């Protein structure tokens, strides 16, 4: 059989990795796919750049249109990132009857519903394994491996850059900006690194995971997003004293009234495996009713790990090129007409436990006032820690861990605590998840 010709949009970190992996493992990939895979054409911004792979047999162009309309190309691999041009090119590729493989999480999270509908109509596939958690085959695991389960919740460290920063800061006391610069140099960070540190990249990925786990349309705008920039070294230290690590987590849970969809720093018991996932590594915990908790771990960013997922998608597409479109794995795991209208819950309706840090005047009755507020709102305290005051400080840090409670109730408690004359400044709130079975 003749090799399948693919066209590449983008020859950056992941594009370069994809060419390298396809060339390096060509023989094994062909034995798996049943046909050879040949990169016929690739669009890049700079054609003169030196590349760490053999480009002699690839037609290089600066014109992405030449890729999406190439008559012999059957699969377009989109690796340019961003949502505007990428969306246009992907829609054009679909209209031209090309299958699409993309690593673009922002594109799928924001425009996936439209893209999948167009692909469904045209009878082509859009594969996006590399969009979530880099090299970890998490999309395939949830969509296919766990297809017999009712998924109850999932929680993941799904931004390598953020995890790398938190780890280096904690272990080596390195400066935030310095670690971020290194992540950029290593090709981990997004073009706009605020996407990494403010949780937007993780929110894109969580939106996709929730969709395939619960069979709901992609709803990126409904995802609550909080970054890591306000976490202080003291919070990290107090959390450790209480037996917790702070990780930047994406959490999605199915409840009777809707789906929780939230990205925020989270205390996790340090004895959980996921609390020990460090550096650029990602991990996703998925709890299915039949299988119980399962954990998926691996490199969440970088050229070769992401290329591993891209190439796996190309192999998948090549294997089913001739299959009847009705018999393919649905894009969002559930049949397109079987998506549920279960709403994404407003943040006030989610339920979790909390770490609170307050600066309290060192006088009698202050803690009693705070605990009375919590008791009046039926918020149960799990642990309480009062630290030594810093030298000459008029206040002492008090750390409170609570049991699970609705976020709206906690908002109320925090407002009342902040209104006390004996409490200085804002209360720091970090959510806490036990992540037990
Ligand atoms: N910027 C992303 C990360 C790249 O650091 O995880 C992989 O999606």
CSV table of C-alpha atoms and ligand atoms in Angstrom, one decimal:
chain,number,residue,atom,x,y,z
A,1,UNK,CA,0.0,0.0,0.0
A,2,UNK,CA,1.2,3.5,-0.8
A,3,UNK,CA,2.3,5.6,2.2
A,4,UNK,CA,-0.2,8.1,3.7
A,5,UNK,CA,0.9,11.7,3.0
A,6,UNK,CA,0.6,14.1,5.8
A,7,UNK,CA,1.0,17.9,5.9
A,8,UNK,CA,2.4,19.8,8.8
A,9,UNK,CA,1.4,23.3,10.0
A,10,UNK,CA,4.2,24.6,12.2
A,11,UNK,CA,7.8,23.4,12.7
A,12,UNK,CA,8.4,24.8,16.2
A,13,UNK,CA,9.2,22.7,19.2
A,14,UNK,CA,6.4,20.2,18.8
A,15,UNK,CA,6.5,20.3,14.9
A,16,UNK,CA,10.3,19.6,15.0
A,17,UNK,CA,9.7,16.8,17.5
A,18,UNK,CA,7.0,15.2,15.4
A,19,UNK,CA,9.2,15.1,12.3
A,20,UNK,CA,12.1,13.6,14.3
A,21,UNK,CA,9.9,10.9,15.9
A,22,UNK,CA,8.2,10.0,12.5
A,23,UNK,CA,11.7,9.7,10.9
A,24,UNK,CA,13.4,8.0,13.8
A,25,UNK,CA,10.7,5.3,14.3
A,26,UNK,CA,9.5,5.1,10.7
A,27,UNK,CA,9.8,1.4,10.5
A,28,UNK,CA,8.0,0.5,13.7
A,29,UNK,CA,5.3,3.1,13.0
A,30,UNK,CA,4.7,1.6,9.6
A,31,UNK,CA,4.4,-1.9,11.2
A,32,UNK,CA,1.8,-0.5,13.6
A,33,UNK,CA,-0.2,1.6,11.2
A,34,UNK,CA,-0.1,-0.9,8.3
A,35,UNK,CA,1.2,1.8,6.0
A,36,UNK,CA,4.1,4.2,5.8
A,37,UNK,CA,3.6,7.8,6.9
A,38,UNK,CA,5.3,10.5,4.8
A,39,UNK,CA,5.5,14.2,5.6
A,40,UNK,CA,4.8,15.6,2.1
A,41,UNK,CA,4.7,19.3,3.0
A,42,UNK,CA,5.3,21.5,6.0
A,43,UNK,CA,4.6,25.2,6.6
A,44,UNK,CA,6.9,27.2,8.7
A,45,UNK,CA,7.5,30.9,9.3
A,46,UNK,CA,11.3,30.8,8.7
A,47,UNK,CA,12.5,28.5,5.9
A,48,UNK,CA,16.2,29.2,6.5
A,49,UNK,CA,16.3,28.1,10.1
A,50,UNK,CA,18.5,25.1,10.8
A,51,UNK,CA,16.5,22.1,11.8
A,52,UNK,CA,17.6,19.0,13.8
A,53,UNK,CA,16.0,16.6,11.3
A,54,UNK,CA,16.3,15.7,7.6
A,55,UNK,CA,14.0,18.0,5.6
A,56,UNK,CA,15.4,17.1,2.2
A,57,UNK,CA,12.2,15.1,1.2
A,58,UNK,CA,9.7,17.6,2.7
A,59,UNK,CA,8.4,20.5,0.6
A,60,UNK,CA,8.9,23.5,2.9
A,61,UNK,CA,6.6,26.5,2.4
A,62,UNK,CA,5.6,29.7,4.3
A,63,UNK,CA,2.1,29.3,3.0
A,64,UNK,CA,-0.2,27.3,5.3
A,65,UNK,CA,-2.9,27.3,2.6
A,66,UNK,CA,-0.6,25.1,0.5
A,67,UNK,CA,-0.7,22.5,3.2
A,68,UNK,CA,-4.5,22.4,3.9
A,69,UNK,CA,-5.3,22.3,0.1
A,70,UNK,CA,-2.5,20.0,-0.9
A,71,UNK,CA,-4.1,17.4,-3.3
A,72,UNK,CA,-2.2,14.4,-1.9
A,73,UNK,CA,-2.3,15.2,1.8
A,74,UNK,CA,-4.8,13.1,3.7
A,75,UNK,CA,-3.9,14.2,7.2
A,76,UNK,CA,-3.1,17.7,8.3
A,77,UNK,CA,-1.2,18.1,11.6
A,78,UNK,CA,-1.9,21.5,13.2
A,79,UNK,CA,0.9,22.6,15.5
A,80,UNK,CA,0.9,26.4,15.1
A,81,UNK,CA,-1.1,27.1,18.3
A,82,UNK,CA,-3.4,30.1,18.9
A,83,UNK,CA,-7.0,30.1,18.1
A,84,UNK,CA,-7.7,32.4,15.2
A,85,UNK,CA,-5.5,31.3,12.3
A,86,UNK,CA,-5.5,27.8,13.6
A,87,UNK,CA,-9.3,27.6,13.6
A,88,UNK,CA,-9.5,28.9,10.1
A,89,UNK,CA,-6.9,26.4,8.8
A,90,UNK,CA,-8.5,23.5,10.6
A,91,UNK,CA,-11.9,24.3,9.3
A,92,UNK,CA,-10.5,24.6,5.8
A,93,UNK,CA,-8.7,21.3,6.1
A,94,UNK,CA,-11.9,19.7,7.2
A,95,UNK,CA,-13.8,21.3,4.3
A,96,UNK,CA,-11.1,19.9,2.0
A,97,UNK,CA,-11.8,16.4,3.3
A,98,UNK,CA,-8.5,16.1,5.3
A,99,UNK,CA,-8.3,14.4,8.7
A,100,UNK,CA,-6.8,16.7,11.3
A,101,UNK,CA,-4.4,15.9,14.2
A,102,UNK,CA,-3.8,18.8,16.6
A,103,UNK,CA,-2.0,19.5,19.8
A,104,UNK,CA,-3.9,22.8,20.3
A,105,UNK,CA,-5.8,22.7,23.6
A,106,UNK,CA,-6.9,26.3,23.3
A,107,UNK,CA,-8.4,25.6,19.9
A,108,UNK,CA,-10.3,22.5,21.1
A,109,UNK,CA,-11.4,24.0,24.4
A,110,UNK,CA,-12.8,27.1,22.7
A,111,UNK,CA,-13.9,26.0,19.2
A,112,UNK,CA,-14.0,22.2,19.6
A,113,UNK,CA,-17.8,22.0,19.5
A,114,UNK,CA,-17.9,23.7,16.1
A,115,UNK,CA,-14.9,21.8,14.8
A,116,UNK,CA,-16.2,18.4,15.7
A,117,UNK,CA,-19.6,19.2,14.2
A,118,UNK,CA,-18.0,20.2,10.9
A,119,UNK,CA,-15.8,17.1,11.0
A,120,UNK,CA,-18.8,14.8,11.7
A,121,UNK,CA,-20.6,16.3,8.8
A,122,UNK,CA,-17.7,15.9,6.5
A,123,UNK,CA,-16.9,12.4,7.7
A,124,UNK,CA,-13.3,13.2,8.8
A,125,UNK,CA,-11.5,12.7,12.1
A,126,UNK,CA,-10.1,15.3,14.4
A,127,UNK,CA,-7.6,13.8,16.9
A,128,UNK,CA,-6.2,15.8,19.8
A,129,UNK,CA,-4.4,13.4,22.2
A,130,UNK,CA,-1.4,15.8,22.4
A,131,UNK,CA,-3.7,18.7,23.6
A,132,UNK,CA,-3.9,17.3,27.2
A,133,UNK,CA,-1.0,16.3,29.4
A,134,UNK,CA,1.7,16.1,26.6
A,135,UNK,CA,2.8,12.5,26.1
A,136,UNK,CA,0.3,10.8,28.5
A,137,UNK,CA,-2.4,9.0,26.5
A,138,UNK,CA,-5.1,10.4,28.8
A,139,UNK,CA,-7.7,11.1,26.1
A,140,UNK,CA,-7.5,7.5,24.9
A,141,UNK,CA,-7.5,6.2,28.4
A,142,UNK,CA,-10.7,8.0,29.4
A,143,UNK,CA,-12.5,7.8,26.0
A,144,UNK,CA,-11.7,4.1,25.3
A,145,UNK,CA,-10.0,2.4,28.2
A,146,UNK,CA,-12.6,3.6,30.8
A,147,UNK,CA,-15.6,3.4,28.4
A,148,UNK,CA,-17.3,0.9,30.7
A,149,UNK,CA,-17.3,3.2,33.7
A,150,UNK,CA,-19.4,6.0,35.1
A,151,UNK,CA,-16.6,8.5,35.7
A,152,UNK,CA,-17.1,10.2,39.1
A,153,UNK,CA,-14.3,12.7,39.2
A,154,UNK,CA,-10.9,13.5,37.9
A,155,UNK,CA,-8.1,15.7,39.1
A,156,UNK,CA,-4.8,16.5,37.4
A,157,UNK,CA,-1.6,18.4,37.4
A,158,UNK,CA,-1.9,19.3,33.8
A,159,UNK,CA,0.5,22.2,33.3
A,160,UNK,CA,4.1,21.2,33.2
A,161,UNK,CA,5.5,24.8,33.4
A,162,UNK,CA,3.5,25.6,36.6
A,163,UNK,CA,4.5,22.4,38.2
A,164,UNK,CA,8.1,22.9,37.3
A,165,UNK,CA,8.0,26.4,38.8
A,166,UNK,CA,6.3,25.2,42.1
A,167,UNK,CA,8.8,22.3,42.4
A,168,UNK,CA,11.9,24.4,41.8
A,169,UNK,CA,10.7,27.1,44.2
A,170,UNK,CA,10.0,24.6,46.9
A,171,UNK,CA,13.0,22.4,46.6
A,172,UNK,CA,15.7,24.9,45.6
A,173,UNK,CA,14.3,28.2,46.8
A,174,UNK,CA,14.7,29.5,43.2
A,175,UNK,CA,13.2,32.7,42.0
A,176,UNK,CA,9.8,32.6,40.1
A,177,UNK,CA,11.0,34.6,37.1
A,178,UNK,CA,14.3,32.6,36.8
A,179,UNK,CA,12.5,29.2,36.7
A,180,UNK,CA,9.9,30.6,34.3
A,181,UNK,CA,12.7,31.7,31.9
A,182,UNK,CA,14.2,28.2,32.1
A,183,UNK,CA,10.8,26.6,31.3
A,184,UNK,CA,10.6,29.0,28.2
A,185,UNK,CA,14.1,28.0,27.1
A,186,UNK,CA,13.2,24.3,27.4
A,187,UNK,CA,10.1,24.8,25.2
A,188,UNK,CA,7.7,24.0,28.0
A,189,UNK,CA,5.9,27.3,28.3
A,190,UNK,CA,3.2,28.8,26.2
A,191,UNK,CA,3.9,31.6,23.8
A,192,UNK,CA,2.2,33.8,26.5
A,193,UNK,CA,3.5,32.3,29.8
A,194,UNK,CA,0.7,33.9,31.8
A,195,UNK,CA,-1.4,31.1,30.3
A,196,UNK,CA,0.8,28.7,32.3
A,197,UNK,CA,1.0,30.6,35.6
A,198,UNK,CA,-2.5,31.9,35.7
A,199,UNK,CA,-4.1,28.5,35.0
A,200,UNK,CA,-5.6,29.3,31.5
A,201,UNK,CA,-3.6,26.5,29.9
A,202,UNK,CA,-4.8,24.0,32.6
A,203,UNK,CA,-8.4,25.3,32.2
A,204,UNK,CA,-8.2,24.5,28.4
A,205,UNK,CA,-7.1,21.0,29.2
A,206,UNK,CA,-9.5,20.4,32.1
A,207,UNK,CA,-12.4,21.6,29.8
A,208,UNK,CA,-11.5,18.9,27.3
A,209,UNK,CA,-11.1,16.2,30.0
A,210,UNK,CA,-14.4,17.0,31.6
A,211,UNK,CA,-16.1,16.8,28.3
A,212,UNK,CA,-14.9,13.3,27.4
A,213,UNK,CA,-15.3,12.1,31.0
A,214,UNK,CA,-18.9,13.2,31.5
A,215,UNK,CA,-20.3,13.5,27.9
A,216,UNK,CA,-20.9,17.3,28.1
A,217,UNK,CA,-20.2,19.9,25.4
A,218,UNK,CA,-16.9,21.8,25.8
A,219,UNK,CA,-17.5,24.8,28.0
A,220,UNK,CA,-14.2,26.6,28.6
A,221,UNK,CA,-15.9,29.9,29.6
A,222,UNK,CA,-17.6,28.2,32.5
A,223,UNK,CA,-14.3,26.9,34.0
A,224,UNK,CA,-13.2,28.6,37.2
A,225,UNK,CA,-9.5,29.6,36.9
A,226,UNK,CA,-7.0,30.7,39.5
A,227,UNK,CA,-3.2,30.8,39.1
A,228,UNK,CA,-0.2,30.1,41.4
A,229,UNK,CA,1.2,33.6,41.6
A,230,UNK,CA,-0.3,34.4,45.0
A,231,UNK,CA,1.1,31.3,46.8
A,232,UNK,CA,3.7,32.4,49.4
A,233,UNK,CA,6.6,30.3,50.7
A,234,UNK,CA,4.9,30.4,54.1
A,235,UNK,CA,1.8,28.7,52.7
A,236,UNK,CA,4.0,26.0,51.3
A,237,UNK,CA,5.7,25.6,54.6
A,238,UNK,CA,2.5,25.6,56.7
A,239,UNK,CA,0.9,23.1,54.3
A,240,UNK,CA,3.9,20.8,54.7
A,241,UNK,CA,3.7,21.0,58.5
A,242,UNK,CA,0.1,19.9,58.3
A,243,UNK,CA,1.0,17.0,56.0
A,244,UNK,CA,0.0,18.5,52.6
A,245,UNK,CA,1.6,19.7,49.4
A,246,UNK,CA,0.3,22.5,47.3
A,247,UNK,CA,-0.2,21.6,43.7
A,248,UNK,CA,-1.9,23.5,40.9
A,249,UNK,CA,-4.8,21.2,40.1
A,250,UNK,CA,-7.6,20.9,37.6
A,251,UNK,CA,-10.6,19.3,39.3
A,252,UNK,CA,-13.8,18.1,37.7
A,253,UNK,CA,-16.5,16.3,39.6
A,254,UNK,CA,-19.9,15.1,38.7
A,255,UNK,CA,-22.6,15.9,41.2
A,256,UNK,CA,-26.4,15.5,41.1
A,257,UNK,CA,-26.9,19.1,40.2
A,258,UNK,CA,-24.0,19.6,37.7
A,259,UNK,CA,-20.4,19.3,37.0
A,260,UNK,CA,-17.6,21.1,38.9
A,261,UNK,CA,-15.0,22.6,36.6
A,262,UNK,CA,-12.2,24.4,38.4
A,263,UNK,CA,-8.4,25.1,38.3
A,264,UNK,CA,-6.7,26.4,41.4
A,265,UNK,CA,-3.8,25.8,43.8
A,266,UNK,CA,-4.9,22.9,46.0
A,267,UNK,CA,-3.6,21.2,49.2
A,268,UNK,CA,-3.2,17.5,48.7
A,269,UNK,CA,-2.2,15.0,51.4
A,270,UNK,CA,1.5,14.4,50.8
A,271,UNK,CA,1.2,10.7,50.9
A,272,UNK,CA,-0.9,10.6,47.7
A,273,UNK,CA,1.2,9.7,44.7
A,274,UNK,CA,0.0,12.7,42.8
A,275,UNK,CA,1.3,15.0,45.5
A,276,UNK,CA,4.8,13.7,44.6
A,277,UNK,CA,4.6,14.5,40.9
A,278,UNK,CA,7.3,17.1,40.4
A,279,UNK,CA,9.0,19.1,37.7
A,280,UNK,CA,7.5,19.2,34.3
A,281,UNK,CA,5.7,15.9,34.9
A,282,UNK,CA,2.0,15.8,34.7
A,283,UNK,CA,-0.4,13.3,36.3
A,284,UNK,CA,-4.2,12.8,36.1
A,285,UNK,CA,-6.2,10.8,38.6
A,286,UNK,CA,-9.5,9.5,37.3
A,287,UNK,CA,-12.1,7.8,39.5
A,288,UNK,CA,-14.4,5.4,37.7
A,289,UNK,CA,-17.2,3.6,39.5
A,290,UNK,CA,-16.0,0.2,38.2
A,291,UNK,CA,-12.3,0.6,38.1
A,292,UNK,CA,-11.8,2.8,41.1
A,293,UNK,CA,-9.1,5.4,41.2
A,294,UNK,CA,-6.5,5.2,38.3
A,295,UNK,CA,-3.5,7.4,37.9
A,296,UNK,CA,-1.7,8.4,34.6
A,297,UNK,CA,1.7,9.9,34.8
A,298,UNK,CA,4.3,11.2,32.3
A,299,UNK,CA,5.9,14.2,30.7
A,300,UNK,CA,3.4,16.9,30.2
A,301,UNK,CA,5.4,19.1,27.8
A,302,UNK,CA,8.5,19.1,25.6
A,303,UNK,CA,9.2,18.2,22.0
A,304,UNK,CA,9.5,14.4,22.0
A,305,UNK,CA,6.8,13.6,24.6
A,306,UNK,CA,4.2,15.8,22.8
A,307,UNK,CA,5.3,14.4,19.5
A,308,UNK,CA,4.7,10.9,20.9
A,309,UNK,CA,1.0,11.8,21.3
A,310,UNK,CA,0.8,13.5,17.9
A,311,UNK,CA,2.3,10.5,16.1
A,312,UNK,CA,0.0,8.1,18.0
A,313,UNK,CA,-3.0,10.1,16.7
A,314,UNK,CA,-1.6,10.0,13.1
A,315,UNK,CA,-1.3,6.2,13.5
A,316,UNK,CA,-4.9,6.0,14.8
A,317,UNK,CA,-6.2,8.0,11.9
A,318,UNK,CA,-4.2,6.0,9.3
A,319,UNK,CA,-5.5,2.7,10.8
A,320,UNK,CA,-9.2,3.7,10.4
A,321,UNK,CA,-8.9,5.7,7.1
A,322,UNK,CA,-11.1,3.2,5.4
A,323,UNK,CA,-13.5,2.6,8.3
A,324,UNK,CA,-17.1,3.7,8.0
A,325,UNK,CA,-17.3,7.2,9.8
A,326,UNK,CA,-20.3,5.9,11.8
A,327,UNK,CA,-18.0,3.3,13.4
A,328,UNK,CA,-15.2,5.5,14.5
A,329,UNK,CA,-14.6,6.5,18.1
A,330,UNK,CA,-16.7,9.7,18.7
A,331,UNK,CA,-14.6,12.8,19.1
A,332,UNK,CA,-15.9,13.6,22.6
A,333,UNK,CA,-16.2,9.9,23.7
A,334,UNK,CA,-20.0,9.9,23.7
A,335,UNK,CA,-22.1,9.8,20.5
A,336,UNK,CA,-22.6,13.4,19.2
A,337,UNK,CA,-26.4,13.2,19.8
A,338,UNK,CA,-25.9,11.7,23.3
A,339,UNK,CA,-24.2,14.6,24.9
A,340,UNK,CA,-25.8,15.6,28.2
A,341,UNK,CA,-27.0,19.0,29.2
A,342,UNK,CA,-25.8,18.6,32.8
A,343,UNK,CA,-24.7,22.2,33.7
A,344,UNK,CA,-21.3,23.3,34.9
A,345,UNK,CA,-21.9,24.5,38.5
A,346,UNK,CA,-21.1,28.1,39.5
A,347,UNK,CA,-18.2,28.2,41.8
A,348,UNK,CA,-20.4,29.1,44.8
A,349,UNK,CA,-22.0,25.6,44.5
A,350,UNK,CA,-18.9,23.5,44.4
A,351,UNK,CA,-18.0,21.6,47.5
A,352,UNK,CA,-14.5,21.2,48.9
A,353,UNK,CA,-12.3,21.5,52.1
A,354,UNK,CA,-10.3,24.6,52.8
A,355,UNK,CA,-7.0,25.9,54.1
A,356,UNK,CA,-7.4,29.4,55.6
A,357,UNK,CA,-4.5,31.6,56.7
A,358,UNK,CA,-5.4,34.7,58.7
A,359,UNK,CA,-3.3,37.3,60.4
A,360,UNK,CA,-4.9,37.7,63.9
A,361,UNK,CA,-4.2,40.1,66.7
A,362,UNK,CA,-2.5,38.3,69.6
A,363,UNK,CA,-5.2,38.9,72.2
A,364,UNK,CA,-7.7,36.8,74.1
A,365,UNK,CA,-11.0,35.9,72.4
A,366,UNK,CA,-9.8,36.4,68.8
A,367,UNK,CA,-9.8,32.7,67.9
A,368,UNK,CA,-13.1,32.3,69.7
A,369,UNK,CA,-14.6,35.0,67.4
A,370,UNK,CA,-13.3,33.2,64.3
A,371,UNK,CA,-14.4,29.7,65.4
A,372,UNK,CA,-17.9,31.1,66.3
A,373,UNK,CA,-18.3,32.4,62.8
A,374,UNK,CA,-17.4,29.0,61.4
A,375,UNK,CA,-19.7,27.2,63.8
A,376,UNK,CA,-22.6,29.6,63.1
A,377,UNK,CA,-22.2,28.6,59.4
A,378,UNK,CA,-21.9,24.9,60.2
A,379,UNK,CA,-18.3,24.8,59.0
A,380,UNK,CA,-16.4,22.1,60.8
A,381,UNK,CA,-12.7,22.6,61.7
A,382,UNK,CA,-10.3,19.8,60.9
A,383,UNK,CA,-7.1,21.3,62.2
A,384,UNK,CA,-5.9,24.6,63.7
A,385,UNK,CA,-2.4,25.9,63.9
A,386,UNK,CA,-1.2,29.1,65.5
A,387,UNK,CA,2.3,30.2,64.6
A,388,UNK,CA,4.8,32.3,66.6
A,389,UNK,CA,4.5,36.0,65.8
A,390,UNK,CA,7.3,37.3,63.6
A,391,UNK,CA,9.6,39.6,65.6
A,392,UNK,CA,7.8,42.8,66.7
A,393,UNK,CA,4.7,41.8,64.6
A,394,UNK,CA,1.4,42.8,66.1
A,395,UNK,CA,-0.3,39.8,64.6
A,396,UNK,CA,0.1,36.0,64.5
A,397,UNK,CA,-0.6,33.7,61.5
A,398,UNK,CA,-3.4,31.3,62.2
A,399,UNK,CA,-4.0,28.4,59.9
A,400,UNK,CA,-7.3,26.6,59.8
A,401,UNK,CA,-8.2,23.4,57.9
A,402,UNK,CA,-11.9,22.8,57.4
A,403,UNK,CA,-14.0,19.9,56.4
A,404,UNK,CA,-15.8,20.0,53.1
A,405,UNK,CA,-18.4,22.7,52.7
A,406,UNK,CA,-20.1,24.5,49.9
A,407,UNK,CA,-18.0,27.4,48.5
A,408,UNK,CA,-20.8,29.9,48.9
A,409,UNK,CA,-20.9,29.2,52.6
A,410,UNK,CA,-17.1,29.6,52.9
A,411,UNK,CA,-17.3,32.9,51.0
A,412,UNK,CA,-19.8,34.1,53.6
A,413,UNK,CA,-17.5,33.0,56.5
A,414,UNK,CA,-14.4,34.7,54.9
A,415,UNK,CA,-16.3,38.0,54.5
A,416,UNK,CA,-17.4,37.8,58.2
A,417,UNK,CA,-13.9,36.9,59.4
A,418,UNK,CA,-12.3,39.7,57.4
A,419,UNK,CA,-14.8,42.2,58.9
A,420,UNK,CA,-13.5,41.4,62.5
A,421,UNK,CA,-11.4,44.3,63.8
A,422,UNK,CA,-8.9,41.8,65.2
A,423,UNK,CA,-8.2,40.3,61.8
A,424,UNK,CA,-5.7,42.0,59.6
A,425,UNK,CA,-5.9,42.1,55.8
A,426,UNK,CA,-7.4,39.4,53.6
A,427,UNK,CA,-7.9,35.8,54.5
A,428,UNK,CA,-5.8,33.5,52.2
A,429,UNK,CA,-7.9,30.6,51.0
A,430,UNK,CA,-6.5,27.6,49.3
A,431,UNK,CA,-8.8,24.7,48.5
A,432,UNK,CA,-8.0,21.2,49.8
A,433,UNK,CA,-8.8,17.9,48.2
A,434,UNK,CA,-8.2,14.6,50.0
A,435,UNK,CA,-8.4,12.7,46.6
A,436,UNK,CA,-9.3,9.5,48.3
A,437,UNK,CA,-11.2,6.7,46.7
B,1,LIG,N1,2.7,25.0,28.4
B,1,LIG,C1,2.3,23.7,28.5
B,1,LIG,C2,2.7,23.1,29.8
B,1,LIG,C3,2.7,22.9,27.3
B,1,LIG,O1,3.6,23.7,30.4
B,1,LIG,O2,2.2,22.1,30.3
B,1,LIG,C4,2.0,21.6,27.2
B,1,LIG,O3,0.7,21.7,26.9
